[in-house]
Short mmCIF file of C-alpha atoms and ligand atoms in Angstrom, two decimals:
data_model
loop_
_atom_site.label_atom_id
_atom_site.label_comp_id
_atom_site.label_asym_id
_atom_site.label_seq_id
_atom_site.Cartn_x
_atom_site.Cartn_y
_atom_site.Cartn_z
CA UNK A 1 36.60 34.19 134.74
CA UNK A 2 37.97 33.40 137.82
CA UNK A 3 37.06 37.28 139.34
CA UNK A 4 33.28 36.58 138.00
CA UNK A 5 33.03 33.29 139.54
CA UNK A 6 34.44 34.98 142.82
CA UNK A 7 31.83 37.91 142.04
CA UNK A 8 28.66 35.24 141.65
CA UNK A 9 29.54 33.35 144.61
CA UNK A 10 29.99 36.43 147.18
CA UNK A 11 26.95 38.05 145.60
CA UNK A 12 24.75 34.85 145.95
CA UNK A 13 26.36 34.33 149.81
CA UNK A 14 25.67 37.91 150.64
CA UNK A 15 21.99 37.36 149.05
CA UNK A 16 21.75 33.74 151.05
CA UNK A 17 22.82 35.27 154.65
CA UNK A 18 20.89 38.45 154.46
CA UNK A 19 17.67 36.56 153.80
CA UNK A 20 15.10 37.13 156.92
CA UNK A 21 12.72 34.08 156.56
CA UNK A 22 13.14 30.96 155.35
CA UNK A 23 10.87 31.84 152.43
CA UNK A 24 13.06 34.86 151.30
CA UNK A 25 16.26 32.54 151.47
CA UNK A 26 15.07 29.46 149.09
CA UNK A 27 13.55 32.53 146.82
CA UNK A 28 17.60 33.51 146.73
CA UNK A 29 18.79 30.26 146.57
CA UNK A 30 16.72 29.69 143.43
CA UNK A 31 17.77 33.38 141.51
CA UNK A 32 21.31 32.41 142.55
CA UNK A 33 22.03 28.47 141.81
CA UNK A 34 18.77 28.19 139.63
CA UNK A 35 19.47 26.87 135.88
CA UNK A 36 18.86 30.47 134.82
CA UNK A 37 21.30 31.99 137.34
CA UNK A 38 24.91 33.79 137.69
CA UNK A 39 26.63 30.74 138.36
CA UNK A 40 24.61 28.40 135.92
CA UNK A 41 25.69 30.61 132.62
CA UNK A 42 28.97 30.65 133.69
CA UNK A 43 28.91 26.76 133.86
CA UNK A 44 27.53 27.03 130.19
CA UNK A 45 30.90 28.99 129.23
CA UNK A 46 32.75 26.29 130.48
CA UNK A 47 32.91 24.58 127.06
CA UNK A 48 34.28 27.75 125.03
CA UNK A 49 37.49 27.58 127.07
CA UNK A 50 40.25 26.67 124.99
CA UNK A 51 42.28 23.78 127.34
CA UNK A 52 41.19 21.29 129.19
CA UNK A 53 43.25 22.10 132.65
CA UNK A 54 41.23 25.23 132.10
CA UNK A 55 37.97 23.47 132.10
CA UNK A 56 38.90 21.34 134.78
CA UNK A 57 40.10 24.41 136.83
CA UNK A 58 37.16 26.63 136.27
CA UNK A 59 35.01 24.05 136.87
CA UNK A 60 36.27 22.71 140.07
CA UNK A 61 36.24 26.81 141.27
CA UNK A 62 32.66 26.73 140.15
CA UNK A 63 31.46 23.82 142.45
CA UNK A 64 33.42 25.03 145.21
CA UNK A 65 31.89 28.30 144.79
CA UNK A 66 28.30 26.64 144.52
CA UNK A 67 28.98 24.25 147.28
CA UNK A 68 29.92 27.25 149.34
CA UNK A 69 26.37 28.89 148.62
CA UNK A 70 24.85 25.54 149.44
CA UNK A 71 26.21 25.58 153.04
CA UNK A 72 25.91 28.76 154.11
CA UNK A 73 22.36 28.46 152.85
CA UNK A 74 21.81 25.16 154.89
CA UNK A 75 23.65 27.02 158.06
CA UNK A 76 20.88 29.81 157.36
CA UNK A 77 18.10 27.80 156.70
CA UNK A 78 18.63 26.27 160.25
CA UNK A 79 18.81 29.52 161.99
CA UNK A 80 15.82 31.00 160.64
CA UNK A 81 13.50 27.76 161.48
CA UNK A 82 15.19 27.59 164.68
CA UNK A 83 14.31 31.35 165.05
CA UNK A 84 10.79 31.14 163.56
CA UNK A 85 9.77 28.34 165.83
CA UNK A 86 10.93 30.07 168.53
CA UNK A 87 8.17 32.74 167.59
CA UNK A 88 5.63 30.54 167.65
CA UNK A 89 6.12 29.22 170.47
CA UNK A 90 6.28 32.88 172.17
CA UNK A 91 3.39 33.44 170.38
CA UNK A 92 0.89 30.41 171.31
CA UNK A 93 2.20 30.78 174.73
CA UNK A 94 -0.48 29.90 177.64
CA UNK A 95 0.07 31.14 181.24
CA UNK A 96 -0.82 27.95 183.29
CA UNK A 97 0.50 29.75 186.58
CA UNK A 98 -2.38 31.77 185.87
CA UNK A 99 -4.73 29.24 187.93
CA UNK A 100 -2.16 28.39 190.23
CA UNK A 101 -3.15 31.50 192.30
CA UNK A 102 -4.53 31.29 195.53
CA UNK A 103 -8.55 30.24 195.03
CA UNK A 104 -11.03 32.86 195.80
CA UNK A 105 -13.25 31.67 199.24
CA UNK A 106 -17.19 32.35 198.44
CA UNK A 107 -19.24 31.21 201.15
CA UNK A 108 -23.18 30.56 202.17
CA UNK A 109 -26.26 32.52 200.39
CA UNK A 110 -27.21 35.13 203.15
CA UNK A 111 -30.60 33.27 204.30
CA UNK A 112 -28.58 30.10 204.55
CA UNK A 113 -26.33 31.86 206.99
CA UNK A 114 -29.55 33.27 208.63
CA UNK A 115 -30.83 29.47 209.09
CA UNK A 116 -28.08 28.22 210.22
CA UNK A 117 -27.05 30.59 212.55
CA UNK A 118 -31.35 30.68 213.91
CA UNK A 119 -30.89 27.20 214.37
CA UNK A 120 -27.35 27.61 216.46
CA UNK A 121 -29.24 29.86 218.78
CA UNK A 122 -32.46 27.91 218.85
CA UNK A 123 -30.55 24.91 220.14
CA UNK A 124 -28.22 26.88 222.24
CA UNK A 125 -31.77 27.79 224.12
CA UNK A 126 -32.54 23.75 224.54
CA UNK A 127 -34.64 23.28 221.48
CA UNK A 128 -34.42 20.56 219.15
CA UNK A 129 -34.89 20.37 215.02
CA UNK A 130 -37.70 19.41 213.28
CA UNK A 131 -38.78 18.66 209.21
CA UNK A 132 -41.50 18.73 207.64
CA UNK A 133 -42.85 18.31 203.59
CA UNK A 134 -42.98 21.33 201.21
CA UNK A 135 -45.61 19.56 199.42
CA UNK A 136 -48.31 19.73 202.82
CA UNK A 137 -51.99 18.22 202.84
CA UNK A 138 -54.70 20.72 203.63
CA UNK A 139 -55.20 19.07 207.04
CA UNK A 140 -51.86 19.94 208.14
CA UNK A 141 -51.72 23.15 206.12
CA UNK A 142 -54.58 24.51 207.34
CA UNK A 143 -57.36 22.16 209.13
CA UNK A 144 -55.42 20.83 212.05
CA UNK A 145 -54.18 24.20 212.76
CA UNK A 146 -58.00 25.25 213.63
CA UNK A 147 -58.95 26.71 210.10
CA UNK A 148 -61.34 23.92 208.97
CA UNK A 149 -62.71 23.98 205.24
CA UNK A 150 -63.16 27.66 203.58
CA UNK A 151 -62.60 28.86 206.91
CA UNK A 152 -62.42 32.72 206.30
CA UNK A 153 -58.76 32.61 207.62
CA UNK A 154 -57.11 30.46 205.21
CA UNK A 155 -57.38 33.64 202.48
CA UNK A 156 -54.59 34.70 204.88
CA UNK A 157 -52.79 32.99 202.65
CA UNK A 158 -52.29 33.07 198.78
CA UNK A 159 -52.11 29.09 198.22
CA UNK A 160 -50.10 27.27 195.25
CA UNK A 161 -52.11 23.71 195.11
CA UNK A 162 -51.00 21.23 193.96
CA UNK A 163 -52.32 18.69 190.91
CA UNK A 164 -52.50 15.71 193.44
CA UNK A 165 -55.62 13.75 195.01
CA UNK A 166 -58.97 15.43 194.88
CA UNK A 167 -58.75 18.98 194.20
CA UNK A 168 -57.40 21.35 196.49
CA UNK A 169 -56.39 18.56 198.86
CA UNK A 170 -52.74 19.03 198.27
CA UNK A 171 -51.05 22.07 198.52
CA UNK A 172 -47.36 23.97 198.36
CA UNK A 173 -46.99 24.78 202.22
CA UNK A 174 -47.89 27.96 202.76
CA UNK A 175 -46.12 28.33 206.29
CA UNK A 176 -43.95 25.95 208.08
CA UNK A 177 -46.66 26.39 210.91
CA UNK A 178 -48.01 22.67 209.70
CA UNK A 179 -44.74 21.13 211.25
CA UNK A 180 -46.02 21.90 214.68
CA UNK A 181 -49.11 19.67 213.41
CA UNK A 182 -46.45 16.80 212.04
CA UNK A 183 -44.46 17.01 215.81
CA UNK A 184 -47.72 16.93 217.81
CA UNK A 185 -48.84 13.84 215.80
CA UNK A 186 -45.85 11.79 216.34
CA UNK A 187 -44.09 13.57 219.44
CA UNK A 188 -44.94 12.86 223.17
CA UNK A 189 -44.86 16.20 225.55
CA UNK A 190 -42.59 18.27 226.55
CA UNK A 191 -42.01 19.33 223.16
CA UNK A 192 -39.37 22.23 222.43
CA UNK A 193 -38.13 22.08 218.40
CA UNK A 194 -37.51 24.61 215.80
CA UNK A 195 -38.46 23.61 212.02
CA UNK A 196 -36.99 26.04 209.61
CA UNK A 197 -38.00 25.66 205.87
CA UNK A 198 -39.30 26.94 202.42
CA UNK A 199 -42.62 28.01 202.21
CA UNK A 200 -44.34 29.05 199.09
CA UNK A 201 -47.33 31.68 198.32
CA UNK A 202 -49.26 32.55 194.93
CA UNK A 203 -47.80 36.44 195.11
CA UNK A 204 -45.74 38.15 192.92
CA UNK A 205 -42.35 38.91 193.61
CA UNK A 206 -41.33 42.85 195.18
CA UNK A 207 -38.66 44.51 197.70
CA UNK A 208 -40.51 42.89 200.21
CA UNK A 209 -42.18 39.36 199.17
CA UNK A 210 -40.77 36.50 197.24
CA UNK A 211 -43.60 33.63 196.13
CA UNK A 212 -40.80 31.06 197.52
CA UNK A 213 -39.22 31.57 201.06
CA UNK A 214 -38.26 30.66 204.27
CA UNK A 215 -39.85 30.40 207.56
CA UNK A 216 -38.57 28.94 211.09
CA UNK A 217 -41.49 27.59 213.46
CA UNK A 218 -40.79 27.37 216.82
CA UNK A 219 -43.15 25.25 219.24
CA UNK A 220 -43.41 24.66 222.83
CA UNK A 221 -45.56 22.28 224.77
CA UNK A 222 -44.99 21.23 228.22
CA UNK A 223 -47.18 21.68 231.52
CA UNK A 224 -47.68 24.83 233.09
CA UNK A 225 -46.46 27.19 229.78
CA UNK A 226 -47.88 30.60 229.78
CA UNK A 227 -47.49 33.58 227.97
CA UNK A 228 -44.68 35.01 229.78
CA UNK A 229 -42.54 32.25 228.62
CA UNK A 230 -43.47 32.86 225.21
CA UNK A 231 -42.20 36.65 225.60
CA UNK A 232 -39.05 35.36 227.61
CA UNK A 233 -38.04 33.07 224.76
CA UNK A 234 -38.23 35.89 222.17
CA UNK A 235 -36.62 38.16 223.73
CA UNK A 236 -33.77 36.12 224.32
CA UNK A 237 -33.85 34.90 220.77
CA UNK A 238 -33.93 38.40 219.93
CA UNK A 239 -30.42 39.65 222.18
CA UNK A 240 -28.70 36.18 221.28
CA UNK A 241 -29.62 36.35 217.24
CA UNK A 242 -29.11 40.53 216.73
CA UNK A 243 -26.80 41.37 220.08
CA UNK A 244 -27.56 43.45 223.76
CA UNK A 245 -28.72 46.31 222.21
CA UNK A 246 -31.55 45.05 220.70
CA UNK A 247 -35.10 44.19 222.64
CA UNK A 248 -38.51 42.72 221.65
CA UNK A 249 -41.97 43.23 222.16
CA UNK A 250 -45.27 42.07 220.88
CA UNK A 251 -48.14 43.38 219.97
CA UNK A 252 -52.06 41.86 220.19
CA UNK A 253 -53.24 39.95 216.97
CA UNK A 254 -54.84 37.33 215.40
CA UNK A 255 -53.81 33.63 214.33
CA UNK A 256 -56.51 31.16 213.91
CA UNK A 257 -53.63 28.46 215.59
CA UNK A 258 -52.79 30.29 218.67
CA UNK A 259 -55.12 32.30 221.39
CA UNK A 260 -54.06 34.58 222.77
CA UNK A 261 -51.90 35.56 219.29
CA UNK A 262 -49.31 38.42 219.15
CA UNK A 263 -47.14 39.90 216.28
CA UNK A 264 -43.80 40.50 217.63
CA UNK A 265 -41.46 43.26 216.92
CA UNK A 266 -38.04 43.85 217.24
CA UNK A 267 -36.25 47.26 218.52
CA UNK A 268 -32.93 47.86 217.02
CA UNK A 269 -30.54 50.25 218.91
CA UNK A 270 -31.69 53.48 216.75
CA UNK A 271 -34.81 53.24 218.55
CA UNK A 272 -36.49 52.02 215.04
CA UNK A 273 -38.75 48.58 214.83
CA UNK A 274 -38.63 45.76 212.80
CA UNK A 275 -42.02 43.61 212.18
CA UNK A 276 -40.88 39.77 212.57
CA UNK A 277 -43.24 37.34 212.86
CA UNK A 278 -46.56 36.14 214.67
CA UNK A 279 -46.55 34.09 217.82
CA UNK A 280 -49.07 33.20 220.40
CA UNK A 281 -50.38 29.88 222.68
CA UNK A 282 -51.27 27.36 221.17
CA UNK A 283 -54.71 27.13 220.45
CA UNK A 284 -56.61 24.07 222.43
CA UNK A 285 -58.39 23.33 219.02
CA UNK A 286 -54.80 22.54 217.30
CA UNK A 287 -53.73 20.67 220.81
CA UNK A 288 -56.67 18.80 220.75
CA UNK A 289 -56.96 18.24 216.66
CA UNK A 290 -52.99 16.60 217.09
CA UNK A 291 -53.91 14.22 219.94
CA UNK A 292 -52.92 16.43 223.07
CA UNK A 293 -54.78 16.89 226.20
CA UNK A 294 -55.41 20.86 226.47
CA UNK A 295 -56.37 20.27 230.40
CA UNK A 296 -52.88 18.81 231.03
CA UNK A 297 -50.41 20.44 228.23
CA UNK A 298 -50.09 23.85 227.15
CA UNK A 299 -47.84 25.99 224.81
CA UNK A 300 -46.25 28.43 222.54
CA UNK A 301 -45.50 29.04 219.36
CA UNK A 302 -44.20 31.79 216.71
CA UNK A 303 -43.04 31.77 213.07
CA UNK A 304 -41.24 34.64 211.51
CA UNK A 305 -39.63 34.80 207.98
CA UNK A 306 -35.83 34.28 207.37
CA UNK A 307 -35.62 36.20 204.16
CA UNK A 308 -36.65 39.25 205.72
CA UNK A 309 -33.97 38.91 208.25
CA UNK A 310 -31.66 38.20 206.44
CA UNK A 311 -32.47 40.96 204.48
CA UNK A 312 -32.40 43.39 207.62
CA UNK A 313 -29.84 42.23 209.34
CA UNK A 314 -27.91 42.71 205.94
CA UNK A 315 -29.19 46.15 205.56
CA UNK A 316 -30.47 44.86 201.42
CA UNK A 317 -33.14 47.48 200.31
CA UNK A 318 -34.78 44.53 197.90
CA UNK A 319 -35.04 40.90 198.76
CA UNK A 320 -35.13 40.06 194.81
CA UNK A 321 -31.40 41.17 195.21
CA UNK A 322 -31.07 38.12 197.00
CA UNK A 323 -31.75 35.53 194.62
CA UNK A 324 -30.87 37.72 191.64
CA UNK A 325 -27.09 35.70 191.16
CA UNK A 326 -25.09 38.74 190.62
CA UNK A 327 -21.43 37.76 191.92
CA UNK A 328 -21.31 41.32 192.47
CA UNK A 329 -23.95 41.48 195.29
CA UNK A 330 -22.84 38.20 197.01
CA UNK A 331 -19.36 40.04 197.06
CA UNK A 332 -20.51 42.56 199.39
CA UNK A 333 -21.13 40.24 202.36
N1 DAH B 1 -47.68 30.84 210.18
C1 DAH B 1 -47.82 32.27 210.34
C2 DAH B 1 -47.60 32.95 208.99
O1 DAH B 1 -47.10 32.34 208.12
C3 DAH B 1 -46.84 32.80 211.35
C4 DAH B 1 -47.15 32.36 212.72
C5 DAH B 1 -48.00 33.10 213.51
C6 DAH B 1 -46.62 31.18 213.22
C7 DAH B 1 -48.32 32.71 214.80
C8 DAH B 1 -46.93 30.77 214.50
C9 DAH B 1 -47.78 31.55 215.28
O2 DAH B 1 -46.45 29.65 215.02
O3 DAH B 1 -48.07 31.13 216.57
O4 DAH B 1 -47.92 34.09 208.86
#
């Protein structure tokens, strides 16, 4: 009896320390120390053994041989949750150091660059900054700047009204050419500001025009301004804002706001031009209409789209590009 108990016990701690999970081990535990196992029947046989030192003796080898099972099963048990918990935790692992990387530096959309780098140059050239509303009233929109009521001229412009006062007497500016009208109302001569802004027009978007964008007015009055001032000031505009090699020059056209008017172009260093923006002296209508004495003051002014410079100086085939939100595009700049 003694070899079988020996037998049972090695077979049950061979069973206990080979198990690989905690699962397989209490499944051994039970097939070995269960009430139906090895060591259980030969408990049973206990009572056919013929003297009592022999029961006492077997029996005392039996619980040593089942309290042996029992620890190495506890010493297993411990190993394998110790193990298995280590696994988890390997396996939930989260890199934090992840975000501890060095953040990625994004900077300005491309026509906020533009407008803050016009304005830079503006003011490097002695002019100040002026504001006006997006939301404009027709007067300063359109009637103070010499285009009175369904004045052919106005259909220069595709206008966005807006649902305020009586009808058609409040509309989205469609220029930021009304800010000269704002500065002349409330400014005294000489006058030299910039007013860059958003500007909106009922057209649908393509590579070239966007229903919402931005503008810089520039406006000059002072005594004794002529034209050659006005050319003067864009063409240093033009070396300052694009560099030496580039030069300006404007052509004869027509702005209800401004006589004489002029479209002025820009001449990159390929020899190629680039159609900026209108520009001319102020009319003495618009002087007059803001409260200025056209026998004493004269002056300039010009508006030109920042969008579209942007977009050129950028070398961007489609100005929807600009405002499409792809992290891609804003990468390239
Ligand atoms: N406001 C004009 C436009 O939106 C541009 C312009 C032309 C502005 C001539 C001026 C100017 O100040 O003198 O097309």
């Amino acid at each position: 009896m003694i070899d079988e108990i020996e037998q049972c016990r090695d077979a049950a701690l061979a069973a206990v320390r080979g198990a690989d999970s905690v699962d397989v081990l209490e499944q051994a535990l039970g097939e070995h120390l269960g009430k139906r196992g090895p060591l259980a029947s030969l408990k049973a046989r206990l009572g056919t053994l013929a003297t009592v030192d022999e029961k006492k003796a077997m029996g005392q080898r039996l619980n040593e041989a089942m309290a042996a099972v029992g620890a190495a099963a506890d010493e297993r048990r411990m190993a394998l949750a110790a193990g298995e918990r280590a696994q988890l935790l390997e396996s939930e692992r989260m890199d934090l150091t992840e975000h501890q990387r060095e953040p990625r530096r994004g900077h300005a959309h491309l026509v906020t660059e533009a407008w803050e780098r016009l304005e830079d140059v503006f003011v490097g050239l002695g002019f100040k900054i002026a504001e006006g509303p997006e939301i404009e009233t027709d007067w300063y929109n359109f009637e103070a700047l010499n285009m009175p009521p369904s004045h052919p001229a106005r259909s220069m412009w595709d206008t966005l009204f807006v649902d305020h006062g009586a009808p058609g007497s409040t509309v989205l500016r469609t220029h930021t050419s009304p800010v000269q009208a704002r500065v002349m109302t409330t400014q005294e001569p000489p006058i030299y500001v910039v007013a860059p802004g958003r500007v909106f027009r009922n057209e649908t978007a393509d590579a070239t025009h966007m229903p919402v964008f931005h503008q810089i007015e520039g406006l000059v009055v002072d005594r004794g301004i002529s034209f050659a001032d006005l050319a003067g000031t864009i063409e240093a505009f033009t070396r300052a804002f694009f560099g030496p090699g580039f030069t300006s020059r404007l052509r004869p056209s027509f702005f209800p706001f401004t006589e004489p008017s002029a479209e002025f172009d820009i001449r990159r260093p390929d020899g190629s031009w680039l159609e900026l923006g209108g520009c001319g002296m102020v009319h003495p209508n618009v002087l007059a209409a803001c409260g200025i004495d056209p026998e004493e003051w004269s002056g300039f002014a010009f508006g030109f789209g920042i969008d579209r410079m942007a977009k050129e100086y950028h070398g961007v085939d489609d100005l929807r590009e600009m405002y499409s939100n792809d992290i891609r595009f804003i990468e390239q700049f």
